[in-house]
C-alpha atoms as one frame of an Amber mdcrd trajectory, in Angstrom:
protein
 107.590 121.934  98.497 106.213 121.832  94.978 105.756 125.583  95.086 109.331
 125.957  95.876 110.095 123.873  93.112 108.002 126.381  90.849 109.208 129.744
  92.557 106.001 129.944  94.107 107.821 130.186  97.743 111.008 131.400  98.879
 114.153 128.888 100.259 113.710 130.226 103.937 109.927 130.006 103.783 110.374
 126.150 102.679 113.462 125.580 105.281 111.596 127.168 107.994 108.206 125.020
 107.263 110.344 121.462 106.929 112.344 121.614 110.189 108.893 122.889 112.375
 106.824 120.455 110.376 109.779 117.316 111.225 110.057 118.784 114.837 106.246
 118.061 115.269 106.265 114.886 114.055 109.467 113.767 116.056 108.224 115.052
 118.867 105.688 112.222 119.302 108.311 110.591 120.632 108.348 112.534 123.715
 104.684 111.860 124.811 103.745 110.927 128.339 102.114 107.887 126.561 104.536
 105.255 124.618 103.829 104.769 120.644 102.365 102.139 119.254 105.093 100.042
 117.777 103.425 101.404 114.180 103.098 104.534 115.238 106.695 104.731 116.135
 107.759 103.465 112.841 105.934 105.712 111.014 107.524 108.466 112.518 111.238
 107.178 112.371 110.034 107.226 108.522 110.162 110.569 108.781 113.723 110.525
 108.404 113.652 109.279 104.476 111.984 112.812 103.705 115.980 114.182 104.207
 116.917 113.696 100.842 113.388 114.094  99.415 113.680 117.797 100.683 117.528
 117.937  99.536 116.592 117.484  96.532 113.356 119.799  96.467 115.882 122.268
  97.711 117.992 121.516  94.999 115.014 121.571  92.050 116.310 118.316  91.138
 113.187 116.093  91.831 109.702 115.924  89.209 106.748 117.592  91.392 104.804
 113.816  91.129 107.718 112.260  93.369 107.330 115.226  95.874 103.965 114.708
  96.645 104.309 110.320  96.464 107.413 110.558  98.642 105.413 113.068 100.997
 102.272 110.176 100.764 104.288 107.661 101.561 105.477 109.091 104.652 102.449
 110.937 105.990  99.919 107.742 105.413 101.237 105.440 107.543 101.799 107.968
 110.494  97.909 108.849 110.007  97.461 104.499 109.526 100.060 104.496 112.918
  97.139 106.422 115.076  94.691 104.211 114.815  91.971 106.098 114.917  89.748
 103.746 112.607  90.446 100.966 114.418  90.055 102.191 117.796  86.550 103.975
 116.987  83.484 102.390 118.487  80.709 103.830 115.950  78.486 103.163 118.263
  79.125 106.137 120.717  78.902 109.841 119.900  82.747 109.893 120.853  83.280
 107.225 118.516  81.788 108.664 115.849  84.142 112.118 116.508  87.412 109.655
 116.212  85.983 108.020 113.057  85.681 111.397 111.718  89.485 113.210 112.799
  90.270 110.315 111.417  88.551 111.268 107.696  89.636 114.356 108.313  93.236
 113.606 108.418  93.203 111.989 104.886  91.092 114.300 103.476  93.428 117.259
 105.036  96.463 115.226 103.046  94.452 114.395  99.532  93.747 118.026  99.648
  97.335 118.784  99.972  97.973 116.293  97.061  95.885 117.574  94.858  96.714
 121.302  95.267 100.240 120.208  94.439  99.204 117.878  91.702  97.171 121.319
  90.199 100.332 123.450  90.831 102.543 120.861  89.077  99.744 120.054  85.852
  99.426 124.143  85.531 102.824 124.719  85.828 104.104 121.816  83.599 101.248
 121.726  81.609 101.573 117.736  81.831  98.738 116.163  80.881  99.824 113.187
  83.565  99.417 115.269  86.274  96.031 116.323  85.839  95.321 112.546  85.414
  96.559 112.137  89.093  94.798 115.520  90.079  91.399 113.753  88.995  92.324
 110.540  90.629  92.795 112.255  93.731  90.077 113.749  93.922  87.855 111.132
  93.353  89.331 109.805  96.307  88.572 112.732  98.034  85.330 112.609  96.951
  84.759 109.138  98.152  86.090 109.753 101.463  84.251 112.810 102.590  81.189
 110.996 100.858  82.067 108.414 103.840  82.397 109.925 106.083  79.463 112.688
 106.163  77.305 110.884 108.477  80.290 111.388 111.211  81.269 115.051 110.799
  79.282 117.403 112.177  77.060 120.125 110.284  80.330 122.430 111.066  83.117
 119.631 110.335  81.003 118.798 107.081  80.888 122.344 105.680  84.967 122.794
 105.644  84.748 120.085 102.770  81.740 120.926 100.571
């Protein structure tokens, strides 16, 4: 979305990636398994990214409210799993839940910060590369965390 924003990537490109990447999410609902009531929330949420990508569409949003609107959606669906919560650290297969789990935010603070970089580079906005840093300190702290629960493999994607 913020490369749109910046000519970075076409309008069908950016179409094409919203409705597959809402069409995923919704399709949660259709699970042999009900959602959690949070879980199901979190996806409904899902919904207030319409007029987010309207106006990303339109180039009429600042790249900083692409990437909080995006965070404020995508957090609580990966809060909605559960996966901290439900992860007994005492079991190998614990352990691997504990670290999808990591790997989840990490996957999204990595998003935020590319866009963050993207948007400081191509603004040259001295704010933005305040929030770059801050995330990835974050990011930093997290895989930090988590290292003792990835494997060697699942460890290597992030250093």
């Amino acid at each position: 979305s913020v490369g749109y924003l910046f000519g970075l990537v076409d309008r069908p490109q950016l179409v094409v990636q919203s409705a597959e990447a809402t069409d995923r999410i919704l399709s949660l609902r259709s699970l042999d398994q009900p959602l959690t009531p949070r879980l199901r929330a979190a996806v409904e949420n899902v919904k207030k990214l319409d007029s987010t990508r309207a106006s990303i569409l339109g180039r009429t949003i600042r790249p900083d409210l692409i990437v909080s609107e995006f965070t404020a959606v995508i957090t609580p669906i990966i809060d909605g799993l559960g996966l901290q919560t439900a992860a007994d650290l005492t079991t190998s297969t614990g352990r691997q839940v504990f670290a999808l789990d990591q790997a989840l935010r990490s996957d999204d603070l990595i998003s935020q910060a590319s866009s963050q970089l993207t948007s400081a580079v191509a603004t040259q906005n001295a704010g933005l590369i305040n929030l770059f840093s801050s995330t990835l300190l974050q990011l930093q702290f997290i895989i930090g965390g988590a290292q003792s629960y990835f494997t060697p493999d699942q460890y290597k994607l992030y250093v």
